[in-house]
Structure formats: structure tokens, C-alpha cells
Amino acid sequence: MPFSPMIRRLLPVLLLLAGSLPAGAQDAGLAFLRIGSNAAASAMGDGGVAYTRDAFATYWNPAGLAAAASNGAALSHVIWLGNVRTYALAGRFRAGRRGGVGLFVNATSSGNLQAREGPTAEPDGFFDAQFVSVGAAYGRRFGPLRLGAGVKYLSERLYVNDATGYAVDLGAQLGLWQEGLLLGAAWQNLGRMNALEATATPLPRLLRAGVAVRPFRILAARDGAEVLHLLLNAELSHVFPEERTQLHAGGSARVLDIIWLRAGVITDDAVRRFTFGAGLDYSALVFDYAFLPFDSGFGRGHVLTLSYAW
């Protein structure tokens, strides 16, 4: 059965399912590389380049690996459109007094998709699409400035066709006023893929820049315990070669040093606009959840993340 022409026609649909392409923009592939894998950032408008410093700094900004003084690991499950699922595992480890190392693996699957050469009552068959990213990153602190870099191996498989490639991420963060003001930027997915059947899939080169502020904290008068801690974030992302810019804005409130409440907004996205989430911080163990109400009748998405620090 000549699946190859059919597969080429389905690629834009698969990319829309696996990513956040706007209608009519289909110049870049591997769109799963644009979607945050952790619930905290997903709930804040899918932005985290300025403030992220946990294990998922390997995705948002490798410079954030140098910000935390502890080790950490996180596991995340993303329930996306249709049967698309993403599983992500990331770890962050101290490397001396000023550095941090991160390791990560991210796997996305479309589930079973129907294959048709034309309008038929029954499909001609079924196939799936799978995307994998595996890599390592390093961040180092220079006073208030943090710099980082990461490298990743990429793999995509569509029916019987597969291809591999590589990419590099570069990032910087600047913490001012005792980390009350955070600036961040990252240049991601700089690399290339080998040919998938006959043509190489172009990577979504992503430029991110953002600012996060901690405007105030409220402490209990009796014992000084934290009652409320607010974080606000605004971020711009620009993807090449589509030449598309999005705004990601959101905020989080940590209540009684235990409960997190989050909300955000994304512009110029095919399926998402508003995002919401919550979290529970129990000592070294943190559970985060993001709720993504998709537009245009696509249903709802969910992100669940479990993190542990030591």
C-alpha cells in the first residue's frame, strides 16, 4: 500500500496534534519541542524562561540549573489533543558551588491514527507518530548572571519512516534585587534532522525572552511564617522559520508555604488561550497540575508533574 503520499499529507495534522501550530503555519516540524513538559509552567501560560530553576530548566532555560542549591528529579505526564501523550523525566544535580547539571528524556506519541488514501467508510490501516528527545545540559553562575547550554538527541518515527538529529540550547538568566527581579532568554533547537523518507524535517528554532517579578510576600506577624508569595511572569517567544511571535503571561501564588495557585494566557495559539493550575508542596515532594481548556471543541488538556528535591 503506497502510504508515503498519504503520510506527507497527514504531517501538518500530526504537527497540529503534537504541537501548538497556528492555522496555516506549517513550516517547522517536531512541534512537541515547543510545549512545556511541566505543569507549573504550563499553568502560567506555558512560559518559564526567566524563573525556572528546577529539573525542567533543562527544557526552559539551561542557565536555571545553576540557580538551585539542591538536587532534584521530576516526572511529568502531558495529556494533549486526541490520543497524543507526552512523558518527560528530568533531573538536576549540583556540580560544584556555582554549577548544575541536568539530564532529561521526553517522549511523545500520537496513539493510533487512521490511514486513508481516500474517502472510505473504513480506514485502510492504522499507524502512529513518535517523537523522542534525550539530552544533557549544564549551567554555571557568575555572580547574579547565570549561563547555560544543553545538547539533545532527537528522533521521529512516522509509520515505517524514521529520522534522527541533534539540537543545541543556549540560555541566560539574571537575578537582581535578591532574586526579586528575574530576566531570562534562551535560543533553542539549533540543529538539524536527517531526512524523513526524502525530506528533512526543519526544527522549530525558538527564541524566548522574559521577565519575572516577585512583587511582595506576606508574613505572619506572630512567627514570621510565609502566608503569601506572589510571582508574575511575562514572556515572548518567536519561532523560526514561521516568523511567529507569541506572548505568554501568568502568575502564581504560594499560600501558607504549601498550596500553589496558578493562571496564565497565551496569544496566537491554535488551540490554547487560558491556562490554570494548582500545586501541593509537602516538604521535598511537590505535586503540580495544569488544566488546559482547548478552543474550537478540542476538549481539555492536562499536565501532571511530581517533583522531589534532596
PDB file of C-alpha atoms in Angstrom:
ATOM      1  CA  MET A   1       0.000   0.000   0.000  1.00  0.00           C
ATOM      2  CA  PRO A   2       1.550   3.386  -1.003  1.00  0.00           C
ATOM      3  CA  PHE A   3       1.461   5.079   2.395  1.00  0.00           C
ATOM      4  CA  SER A   4       4.144   7.687   1.714  1.00  0.00           C
ATOM      5  CA  PRO A   5       1.996  10.285  -0.145  1.00  0.00           C
ATOM      6  CA  MET A   6      -0.741   9.871   2.447  1.00  0.00           C
ATOM      7  CA  ILE A   7       1.760  10.310   5.270  1.00  0.00           C
ATOM      8  CA  ARG A   8       3.080  13.508   3.755  1.00  0.00           C
ATOM      9  CA  ARG A   9      -0.468  14.885   3.574  1.00  0.00           C
ATOM     10  CA  LEU A  10      -1.077  13.963   7.205  1.00  0.00           C
ATOM     11  CA  LEU A  11       2.090  15.545   8.558  1.00  0.00           C
ATOM     12  CA  PRO A  12       0.512  19.002   9.094  1.00  0.00           C
ATOM     13  CA  VAL A  13      -2.337  17.379  11.012  1.00  0.00           C
ATOM     14  CA  LEU A  14       0.091  15.426  13.173  1.00  0.00           C
ATOM     15  CA  LEU A  15       2.082  18.539  13.907  1.00  0.00           C
ATOM     16  CA  LEU A  16      -1.077  20.357  14.943  1.00  0.00           C
ATOM     17  CA  LEU A  17      -1.969  17.465  17.241  1.00  0.00           C
ATOM     18  CA  ALA A  18       1.504  17.247  18.720  1.00  0.00           C
ATOM     19  CA  GLY A  19       2.124  20.941  18.991  1.00  0.00           C
ATOM     20  CA  SER A  20       0.676  24.408  19.043  1.00  0.00           C
ATOM     21  CA  LEU A  21       0.758  25.483  15.419  1.00  0.00           C
ATOM     22  CA  PRO A  22      -1.457  28.339  14.323  1.00  0.00           C
ATOM     23  CA  ALA A  23      -3.791  27.729  11.437  1.00  0.00           C
ATOM     24  CA  GLY A  24      -1.890  27.887   8.172  1.00  0.00           C
ATOM     25  CA  ALA A  25       1.603  27.842   9.691  1.00  0.00           C
ATOM     26  CA  GLN A  26       3.293  24.518   8.932  1.00  0.00           C
ATOM     27  CA  ASP A  27       6.887  25.412   8.120  1.00  0.00           C
ATOM     28  CA  ALA A  28       8.542  23.702  11.103  1.00  0.00           C
ATOM     29  CA  GLY A  29       8.149  20.204  12.461  1.00  0.00           C
ATOM     30  CA  LEU A  30       8.763  18.424  15.768  1.00  0.00           C
ATOM     31  CA  ALA A  31       6.296  20.794  17.379  1.00  0.00           C
ATOM     32  CA  PHE A  32       6.462  18.829  20.641  1.00  0.00           C
ATOM     33  CA  LEU A  33       9.733  20.700  21.247  1.00  0.00           C
ATOM     34  CA  ARG A  34       7.708  23.890  21.799  1.00  0.00           C
ATOM     35  CA  ILE A  35       5.400  22.616  24.528  1.00  0.00           C
ATOM     36  CA  GLY A  36       6.431  22.819  28.155  1.00  0.00           C
ATOM     37  CA  SER A  37       6.538  19.430  29.846  1.00  0.00           C
ATOM     38  CA  ASN A  38       5.934  20.526  33.443  1.00  0.00           C
ATOM     39  CA  ALA A  39       2.638  21.530  34.992  1.00  0.00           C
ATOM     40  CA  ALA A  40       3.848  24.654  36.815  1.00  0.00           C
ATOM     41  CA  ALA A  41       4.979  26.490  33.674  1.00  0.00           C
ATOM     42  CA  SER A  42       2.112  25.089  31.588  1.00  0.00           C
ATOM     43  CA  ALA A  43      -0.375  26.599  34.040  1.00  0.00           C
ATOM     44  CA  MET A  44       1.322  30.013  33.794  1.00  0.00           C
ATOM     45  CA  GLY A  45       0.775  30.489  30.074  1.00  0.00           C
ATOM     46  CA  ASP A  46       3.424  27.968  29.021  1.00  0.00           C
ATOM     47  CA  GLY A  47       6.284  30.283  29.947  1.00  0.00           C
ATOM     48  CA  GLY A  48       9.290  29.787  32.213  1.00  0.00           C
ATOM     49  CA  VAL A  49      12.491  31.094  30.642  1.00  0.00           C
ATOM     50  CA  ALA A  50      13.178  33.696  33.353  1.00  0.00           C
ATOM     51  CA  TYR A  51      12.288  31.949  36.606  1.00  0.00           C
ATOM     52  CA  THR A  52      12.563  28.160  36.136  1.00  0.00           C
ATOM     53  CA  ARG A  53      15.316  26.599  38.232  1.00  0.00           C
ATOM     54  CA  ASP A  54      14.083  23.067  38.920  1.00  0.00           C
ATOM     55  CA  ALA A  55      14.781  19.903  36.912  1.00  0.00           C
ATOM     56  CA  PHE A  56      12.743  21.216  33.966  1.00  0.00           C
ATOM     57  CA  ALA A  57      15.210  24.052  33.493  1.00  0.00           C
ATOM     58  CA  THR A  58      16.639  21.509  31.051  1.00  0.00           C
ATOM     59  CA  TYR A  59      13.676  22.418  28.844  1.00  0.00           C
ATOM     60  CA  TRP A  60      13.032  26.104  29.569  1.00  0.00           C
ATOM     61  CA  ASN A  61      16.500  27.518  30.120  1.00  0.00           C
ATOM     62  CA  PRO A  62      19.654  25.536  30.975  1.00  0.00           C
ATOM     63  CA  ALA A  63      21.009  28.562  32.843  1.00  0.00           C
ATOM     64  CA  GLY A  64      18.440  27.869  35.571  1.00  0.00           C
ATOM     65  CA  LEU A  65      20.328  24.707  36.521  1.00  0.00           C
ATOM     66  CA  ALA A  66      22.864  26.915  38.310  1.00  0.00           C
ATOM     67  CA  ALA A  67      20.267  28.692  40.462  1.00  0.00           C
ATOM     68  CA  ALA A  68      19.251  25.973  42.912  1.00  0.00           C
ATOM     69  CA  ALA A  69      21.405  24.680  45.751  1.00  0.00           C
ATOM     70  CA  SER A  70      19.817  21.206  45.892  1.00  0.00           C
ATOM     71  CA  ASN A  71      19.440  18.171  43.668  1.00  0.00           C
ATOM     72  CA  GLY A  72      16.079  17.365  42.147  1.00  0.00           C
ATOM     73  CA  ALA A  73      14.162  14.988  39.893  1.00  0.00           C
ATOM     74  CA  ALA A  74      10.762  15.288  38.236  1.00  0.00           C
ATOM     75  CA  LEU A  75       8.357  13.133  36.266  1.00  0.00           C
ATOM     76  CA  SER A  76       5.631  14.622  34.090  1.00  0.00           C
ATOM     77  CA  HIS A  77       2.691  13.346  32.040  1.00  0.00           C
ATOM     78  CA  VAL A  78       1.035  15.558  29.415  1.00  0.00           C
ATOM     79  CA  ILE A  79      -2.424  14.605  28.121  1.00  0.00           C
ATOM     80  CA  TRP A  80      -2.814  16.515  24.865  1.00  0.00           C
ATOM     81  CA  LEU A  81      -5.222  16.608  21.914  1.00  0.00           C
ATOM     82  CA  GLY A  82      -6.817  13.333  20.888  1.00  0.00           C
ATOM     83  CA  ASN A  83      -4.614  10.447  21.975  1.00  0.00           C
ATOM     84  CA  VAL A  84      -1.390  12.458  21.996  1.00  0.00           C
ATOM     85  CA  ARG A  85       0.603  11.815  25.172  1.00  0.00           C
ATOM     86  CA  THR A  86       3.956  13.093  26.379  1.00  0.00           C
ATOM     87  CA  TYR A  87       6.073  11.578  29.150  1.00  0.00           C
ATOM     88  CA  ALA A  88       9.021  13.548  30.491  1.00  0.00           C
ATOM     89  CA  LEU A  89      11.690  12.720  33.057  1.00  0.00           C
ATOM     90  CA  ALA A  90      14.273  15.270  34.167  1.00  0.00           C
ATOM     91  CA  GLY A  91      16.967  15.522  36.820  1.00  0.00           C
ATOM     92  CA  ARG A  92      19.055  18.383  38.205  1.00  0.00           C
ATOM     93  CA  PHE A  93      22.288  17.830  40.113  1.00  0.00           C
ATOM     94  CA  ARG A  94      24.721  20.190  41.766  1.00  0.00           C
ATOM     95  CA  ALA A  95      28.118  20.493  40.098  1.00  0.00           C
ATOM     96  CA  GLY A  96      30.349  22.401  42.481  1.00  0.00           C
ATOM     97  CA  ARG A  97      29.443  25.630  44.236  1.00  0.00           C
ATOM     98  CA  ARG A  98      28.398  27.514  41.113  1.00  0.00           C
ATOM     99  CA  GLY A  99      27.185  24.915  38.659  1.00  0.00           C
ATOM    100  CA  GLY A 100      24.390  22.491  37.933  1.00  0.00           C
ATOM    101  CA  VAL A 101      23.959  19.567  35.550  1.00  0.00           C
ATOM    102  CA  GLY A 102      20.676  18.388  34.067  1.00  0.00           C
ATOM    103  CA  LEU A 103      19.594  15.191  32.314  1.00  0.00           C
ATOM    104  CA  PHE A 104      16.288  14.689  30.544  1.00  0.00           C
ATOM    105  CA  VAL A 105      14.211  12.456  28.284  1.00  0.00           C
ATOM    106  CA  ASN A 106      10.973  13.449  26.577  1.00  0.00           C
ATOM    107  CA  ALA A 107       8.796  11.042  24.578  1.00  0.00           C
ATOM    108  CA  THR A 108       5.620  11.943  22.662  1.00  0.00           C
ATOM    109  CA  SER A 109       3.252   9.520  20.932  1.00  0.00           C
ATOM    110  CA  SER A 110       0.188  10.223  18.798  1.00  0.00           C
ATOM    111  CA  GLY A 111      -1.565   6.937  19.573  1.00  0.00           C
ATOM    112  CA  ASN A 112      -3.280   5.047  16.747  1.00  0.00           C
ATOM    113  CA  LEU A 113      -4.166   7.195  13.738  1.00  0.00           C
ATOM    114  CA  GLN A 114      -6.358   6.079  10.857  1.00  0.00           C
ATOM    115  CA  ALA A 115      -4.726   5.803   7.433  1.00  0.00           C
ATOM    116  CA  ARG A 116      -6.839   6.504   4.335  1.00  0.00           C
ATOM    117  CA  GLU A 117      -5.947   7.029   0.682  1.00  0.00           C
ATOM    118  CA  GLY A 118      -9.411   8.488   0.013  1.00  0.00           C
ATOM    119  CA  PRO A 119     -12.908   8.883   1.491  1.00  0.00           C
ATOM    120  CA  THR A 120     -13.800   5.402   2.790  1.00  0.00           C
ATOM    121  CA  ALA A 121     -16.116   4.039   5.463  1.00  0.00           C
ATOM    122  CA  GLU A 122     -13.298   2.003   6.983  1.00  0.00           C
ATOM    123  CA  PRO A 123      -9.658   3.069   7.293  1.00  0.00           C
ATOM    124  CA  ASP A 124      -7.031   1.364   5.147  1.00  0.00           C
ATOM    125  CA  GLY A 125      -4.992   0.783   8.277  1.00  0.00           C
ATOM    126  CA  PHE A 126      -3.547   2.381  11.374  1.00  0.00           C
ATOM    127  CA  PHE A 127      -0.207   3.974  12.201  1.00  0.00           C
ATOM    128  CA  ASP A 128       1.306   6.210  14.844  1.00  0.00           C
ATOM    129  CA  ALA A 129       3.841   9.001  15.163  1.00  0.00           C
ATOM    130  CA  GLN A 130       6.520   9.035  17.850  1.00  0.00           C
ATOM    131  CA  PHE A 131       8.978  11.758  18.840  1.00  0.00           C
ATOM    132  CA  VAL A 132      11.822  11.476  21.369  1.00  0.00           C
ATOM    133  CA  SER A 133      14.286  13.970  22.821  1.00  0.00           C
ATOM    134  CA  VAL A 134      17.149  12.890  25.113  1.00  0.00           C
ATOM    135  CA  GLY A 135      19.933  15.120  26.352  1.00  0.00           C
ATOM    136  CA  ALA A 136      22.035  16.833  28.964  1.00  0.00           C
ATOM    137  CA  ALA A 137      22.620  20.438  29.989  1.00  0.00           C
ATOM    138  CA  TYR A 138      24.936  22.476  32.195  1.00  0.00           C
ATOM    139  CA  GLY A 139      24.507  25.843  33.891  1.00  0.00           C
ATOM    140  CA  ARG A 140      27.020  27.998  35.751  1.00  0.00           C
ATOM    141  CA  ARG A 141      26.634  31.063  37.941  1.00  0.00           C
ATOM    142  CA  PHE A 142      28.767  34.209  37.620  1.00  0.00           C
ATOM    143  CA  GLY A 143      27.535  36.455  40.409  1.00  0.00           C
ATOM    144  CA  PRO A 144      23.932  37.441  39.561  1.00  0.00           C
ATOM    145  CA  LEU A 145      24.374  36.125  35.993  1.00  0.00           C
ATOM    146  CA  ARG A 146      23.736  32.508  35.063  1.00  0.00           C
ATOM    147  CA  LEU A 147      24.668  30.948  31.714  1.00  0.00           C
ATOM    148  CA  GLY A 148      23.789  27.518  30.390  1.00  0.00           C
ATOM    149  CA  ALA A 149      23.907  25.212  27.394  1.00  0.00           C
ATOM    150  CA  GLY A 150      22.344  21.885  26.505  1.00  0.00           C
ATOM    151  CA  VAL A 151      22.579  19.301  23.762  1.00  0.00           C
ATOM    152  CA  LYS A 152      19.898  16.801  22.761  1.00  0.00           C
ATOM    153  CA  TYR A 153      19.454  13.816  20.503  1.00  0.00           C
ATOM    154  CA  LEU A 154      16.189  13.833  18.544  1.00  0.00           C
ATOM    155  CA  SER A 155      14.243  11.016  16.945  1.00  0.00           C
ATOM    156  CA  GLU A 156      10.999  10.943  14.962  1.00  0.00           C
ATOM    157  CA  ARG A 157       9.133   7.973  13.546  1.00  0.00           C
ATOM    158  CA  LEU A 158       6.077   8.094  11.297  1.00  0.00           C
ATOM    159  CA  TYR A 159       4.693   4.721  10.248  1.00  0.00           C
ATOM    160  CA  VAL A 160       7.735   2.921   8.747  1.00  0.00           C
ATOM    161  CA  ASN A 161       9.789   6.088   8.216  1.00  0.00           C
ATOM    162  CA  ASP A 162      12.173   7.397  10.848  1.00  0.00           C
ATOM    163  CA  ALA A 163      14.871  10.017  11.223  1.00  0.00           C
ATOM    164  CA  THR A 164      17.283  11.264  13.862  1.00  0.00           C
ATOM    165  CA  GLY A 165      19.038  14.531  14.537  1.00  0.00           C
ATOM    166  CA  TYR A 166      20.535  16.784  17.163  1.00  0.00           C
ATOM    167  CA  ALA A 167      19.997  20.247  18.590  1.00  0.00           C
ATOM    168  CA  VAL A 168      21.622  22.692  20.993  1.00  0.00           C
ATOM    169  CA  ASP A 169      20.002  25.054  23.510  1.00  0.00           C
ATOM    170  CA  LEU A 170      21.652  28.204  24.906  1.00  0.00           C
ATOM    171  CA  GLY A 171      20.345  30.300  27.775  1.00  0.00           C
ATOM    172  CA  ALA A 172      20.982  33.093  30.256  1.00  0.00           C
ATOM    173  CA  GLN A 173      19.305  34.320  33.435  1.00  0.00           C
ATOM    174  CA  LEU A 174      19.939  37.399  35.544  1.00  0.00           C
ATOM    175  CA  GLY A 175      18.722  37.703  39.129  1.00  0.00           C
ATOM    176  CA  LEU A 176      18.524  41.188  40.636  1.00  0.00           C
ATOM    177  CA  TRP A 177      17.417  42.617  43.979  1.00  0.00           C
ATOM    178  CA  GLN A 178      17.840  39.336  45.819  1.00  0.00           C
ATOM    179  CA  GLU A 179      16.055  37.435  43.035  1.00  0.00           C
ATOM    180  CA  GLY A 180      13.073  39.784  43.245  1.00  0.00           C
ATOM    181  CA  LEU A 181      13.525  40.623  39.551  1.00  0.00           C
ATOM    182  CA  LEU A 182      14.449  37.852  37.124  1.00  0.00           C
ATOM    183  CA  LEU A 183      15.394  38.233  33.464  1.00  0.00           C
ATOM    184  CA  GLY A 184      15.881  35.321  31.104  1.00  0.00           C
ATOM    185  CA  ALA A 185      16.490  34.452  27.468  1.00  0.00           C
ATOM    186  CA  ALA A 186      17.043  31.210  25.565  1.00  0.00           C
ATOM    187  CA  TRP A 187      17.817  30.232  21.975  1.00  0.00           C
ATOM    188  CA  GLN A 188      16.559  26.690  21.469  1.00  0.00           C
ATOM    189  CA  ASN A 189      16.572  23.823  18.971  1.00  0.00           C
ATOM    190  CA  LEU A 190      19.607  24.923  16.987  1.00  0.00           C
ATOM    191  CA  GLY A 191      20.429  21.879  14.905  1.00  0.00           C
ATOM    192  CA  ARG A 192      19.152  19.669  12.136  1.00  0.00           C
ATOM    193  CA  MET A 193      17.368  16.414  11.372  1.00  0.00           C
ATOM    194  CA  ASN A 194      18.281  13.731   8.878  1.00  0.00           C
ATOM    195  CA  ALA A 195      15.846  13.074   6.042  1.00  0.00           C
ATOM    196  CA  LEU A 196      12.477  11.529   6.907  1.00  0.00           C
ATOM    197  CA  GLU A 197      11.796   9.431   3.792  1.00  0.00           C
ATOM    198  CA  ALA A 198      13.033  12.091   1.329  1.00  0.00           C
ATOM    199  CA  THR A 199      12.964  15.437   3.157  1.00  0.00           C
ATOM    200  CA  ALA A 200      14.479  16.513   6.464  1.00  0.00           C
ATOM    201  CA  THR A 201      12.026  17.954   8.979  1.00  0.00           C
ATOM    202  CA  PRO A 202      13.000  21.557   9.845  1.00  0.00           C
ATOM    203  CA  LEU A 203      13.416  22.139  13.566  1.00  0.00           C
ATOM    204  CA  PRO A 204      11.352  24.853  15.289  1.00  0.00           C
ATOM    205  CA  ARG A 205      14.136  27.263  16.250  1.00  0.00           C
ATOM    206  CA  LEU A 206      12.732  29.068  19.244  1.00  0.00           C
ATOM    207  CA  LEU A 207      13.843  32.367  20.749  1.00  0.00           C
ATOM    208  CA  ARG A 208      12.457  33.140  24.208  1.00  0.00           C
ATOM    209  CA  ALA A 209      12.880  36.233  26.378  1.00  0.00           C
ATOM    210  CA  GLY A 210      11.040  37.041  29.565  1.00  0.00           C
ATOM    211  CA  VAL A 211      10.872  38.819  32.886  1.00  0.00           C
ATOM    212  CA  ALA A 212       9.530  37.588  36.214  1.00  0.00           C
ATOM    213  CA  VAL A 213       8.970  39.616  39.361  1.00  0.00           C
ATOM    214  CA  ARG A 214       8.211  38.736  42.964  1.00  0.00           C
ATOM    215  CA  PRO A 215       6.276  41.894  43.928  1.00  0.00           C
ATOM    216  CA  PHE A 216       5.689  41.069  47.573  1.00  0.00           C
ATOM    217  CA  ARG A 217       5.494  38.488  50.341  1.00  0.00           C
ATOM    218  CA  ILE A 218       3.124  38.474  53.288  1.00  0.00           C
ATOM    219  CA  LEU A 219       4.464  37.064  56.546  1.00  0.00           C
ATOM    220  CA  ALA A 220       2.565  36.151  59.686  1.00  0.00           C
ATOM    221  CA  ALA A 221       3.014  38.723  62.450  1.00  0.00           C
ATOM    222  CA  ARG A 222       3.230  36.073  65.129  1.00  0.00           C
ATOM    223  CA  ASP A 223       6.006  33.794  63.896  1.00  0.00           C
ATOM    224  CA  GLY A 224       7.127  35.236  60.548  1.00  0.00           C
ATOM    225  CA  ALA A 225       5.816  32.248  58.593  1.00  0.00           C
ATOM    226  CA  GLU A 226       5.067  32.906  54.937  1.00  0.00           C
ATOM    227  CA  VAL A 227       1.369  33.478  54.255  1.00  0.00           C
ATOM    228  CA  LEU A 228       1.504  34.556  50.600  1.00  0.00           C
ATOM    229  CA  HIS A 229       4.257  34.691  47.981  1.00  0.00           C
ATOM    230  CA  LEU A 230       3.401  36.089  44.537  1.00  0.00           C
ATOM    231  CA  LEU A 231       5.257  35.558  41.242  1.00  0.00           C
ATOM    232  CA  LEU A 232       4.321  37.300  37.970  1.00  0.00           C
ATOM    233  CA  ASN A 233       5.821  36.320  34.617  1.00  0.00           C
ATOM    234  CA  ALA A 234       5.698  37.732  31.071  1.00  0.00           C
ATOM    235  CA  GLU A 235       7.493  36.140  28.154  1.00  0.00           C
ATOM    236  CA  LEU A 236       7.779  36.464  24.384  1.00  0.00           C
ATOM    237  CA  SER A 237       8.578  33.522  22.141  1.00  0.00           C
ATOM    238  CA  HIS A 238       9.413  33.711  18.454  1.00  0.00           C
ATOM    239  CA  VAL A 239       9.629  30.595  16.303  1.00  0.00           C
ATOM    240  CA  PHE A 240      11.581  30.274  13.054  1.00  0.00           C
ATOM    241  CA  PRO A 241      11.095  29.687  10.165  1.00  0.00           C
ATOM    242  CA  GLU A 242       7.419  30.543  10.698  1.00  0.00           C
ATOM    243  CA  GLU A 243       8.234  34.054  11.951  1.00  0.00           C
ATOM    244  CA  ARG A 244       5.525  33.851  14.596  1.00  0.00           C
ATOM    245  CA  THR A 245       5.600  35.635  17.957  1.00  0.00           C
ATOM    246  CA  GLN A 246       3.550  34.663  20.992  1.00  0.00           C
ATOM    247  CA  LEU A 247       3.023  36.299  24.373  1.00  0.00           C
ATOM    248  CA  HIS A 248       2.982  34.070  27.441  1.00  0.00           C
ATOM    249  CA  ALA A 249       1.832  35.726  30.666  1.00  0.00           C
ATOM    250  CA  GLY A 250       0.926  34.255  34.004  1.00  0.00           C
ATOM    251  CA  GLY A 251       1.189  34.332  37.736  1.00  0.00           C
ATOM    252  CA  SER A 252       1.439  32.042  40.729  1.00  0.00           C
ATOM    253  CA  ALA A 253       0.575  32.483  44.385  1.00  0.00           C
ATOM    254  CA  ARG A 254       2.052  30.278  47.084  1.00  0.00           C
ATOM    255  CA  VAL A 255      -0.318  30.211  50.043  1.00  0.00           C
ATOM    256  CA  LEU A 256       0.807  29.193  53.538  1.00  0.00           C
ATOM    257  CA  ASP A 257       4.008  27.799  52.015  1.00  0.00           C
ATOM    258  CA  ILE A 258       2.035  24.708  50.954  1.00  0.00           C
ATOM    259  CA  ILE A 259      -0.541  25.451  48.237  1.00  0.00           C
ATOM    260  CA  TRP A 260       0.146  26.894  44.784  1.00  0.00           C
ATOM    261  CA  LEU A 261      -2.484  28.609  42.635  1.00  0.00           C
ATOM    262  CA  ARG A 262      -1.633  29.492  39.019  1.00  0.00           C
ATOM    263  CA  ALA A 263      -3.184  31.021  35.905  1.00  0.00           C
ATOM    264  CA  GLY A 264      -1.963  32.294  32.551  1.00  0.00           C
ATOM    265  CA  VAL A 265      -2.738  33.300  28.985  1.00  0.00           C
ATOM    266  CA  ILE A 266      -1.188  32.567  25.565  1.00  0.00           C
ATOM    267  CA  THR A 267      -1.683  34.595  22.383  1.00  0.00           C
ATOM    268  CA  ASP A 268      -1.754  33.444  18.733  1.00  0.00           C
ATOM    269  CA  ASP A 269      -2.176  29.760  19.564  1.00  0.00           C
ATOM    270  CA  ALA A 270      -4.295  27.341  17.549  1.00  0.00           C
ATOM    271  CA  VAL A 271      -5.858  25.523  20.498  1.00  0.00           C
ATOM    272  CA  ARG A 272      -4.918  27.258  23.762  1.00  0.00           C
ATOM    273  CA  ARG A 273      -5.726  30.643  25.243  1.00  0.00           C
ATOM    274  CA  PHE A 274      -6.137  30.421  29.004  1.00  0.00           C
ATOM    275  CA  THR A 275      -4.343  28.072  31.387  1.00  0.00           C
ATOM    276  CA  PHE A 276      -4.921  27.209  35.027  1.00  0.00           C
ATOM    277  CA  GLY A 277      -3.294  25.081  37.672  1.00  0.00           C
ATOM    278  CA  ALA A 278      -2.565  24.267  41.277  1.00  0.00           C
ATOM    279  CA  GLY A 279       0.114  22.566  43.310  1.00  0.00           C
ATOM    280  CA  LEU A 280       0.787  20.992  46.674  1.00  0.00           C
ATOM    281  CA  ASP A 281       4.190  21.481  48.288  1.00  0.00           C
ATOM    282  CA  TYR A 282       4.896  18.940  51.007  1.00  0.00           C
ATOM    283  CA  SER A 283       8.475  19.356  52.206  1.00  0.00           C
ATOM    284  CA  ALA A 284      10.731  17.916  49.478  1.00  0.00           C
ATOM    285  CA  LEU A 285       7.845  16.459  47.480  1.00  0.00           C
ATOM    286  CA  VAL A 286       5.781  18.669  45.149  1.00  0.00           C
ATOM    287  CA  PHE A 287       2.746  17.737  43.048  1.00  0.00           C
ATOM    288  CA  ASP A 288       1.653  20.176  40.319  1.00  0.00           C
ATOM    289  CA  TYR A 289      -1.327  20.088  37.981  1.00  0.00           C
ATOM    290  CA  ALA A 290      -2.226  22.201  34.940  1.00  0.00           C
ATOM    291  CA  PHE A 291      -5.639  22.418  33.271  1.00  0.00           C
ATOM    292  CA  LEU A 292      -5.701  23.460  29.600  1.00  0.00           C
ATOM    293  CA  PRO A 293      -9.171  24.227  28.175  1.00  0.00           C
ATOM    294  CA  PHE A 294      -8.647  23.914  24.425  1.00  0.00           C
ATOM    295  CA  ASP A 295     -10.517  26.090  21.950  1.00  0.00           C
ATOM    296  CA  SER A 296     -12.676  25.039  18.988  1.00  0.00           C
ATOM    297  CA  GLY A 297     -14.156  21.932  20.572  1.00  0.00           C
ATOM    298  CA  PHE A 298     -10.819  20.126  21.016  1.00  0.00           C
ATOM    299  CA  GLY A 299     -11.647  19.237  24.613  1.00  0.00           C
ATOM    300  CA  ARG A 300      -9.277  19.647  27.541  1.00  0.00           C
ATOM    301  CA  GLY A 301      -5.635  19.012  28.237  1.00  0.00           C
ATOM    302  CA  HIS A 302      -3.967  18.087  31.493  1.00  0.00           C
ATOM    303  CA  VAL A 303      -0.392  18.134  32.783  1.00  0.00           C
ATOM    304  CA  LEU A 304       0.637  16.273  35.934  1.00  0.00           C
ATOM    305  CA  THR A 305       4.094  16.649  37.463  1.00  0.00           C
ATOM    306  CA  LEU A 306       5.681  15.052  40.514  1.00  0.00           C
ATOM    307  CA  SER A 307       8.954  16.556  41.768  1.00  0.00           C
ATOM    308  CA  TYR A 308      11.361  15.612  44.536  1.00  0.00           C
ATOM    309  CA  ALA A 309      14.331  17.585  45.877  1.00  0.00           C
ATOM    310  CA  TRP A 310      17.143  16.499  48.173  1.00  0.00           C
TER     311      TRP A 310
END
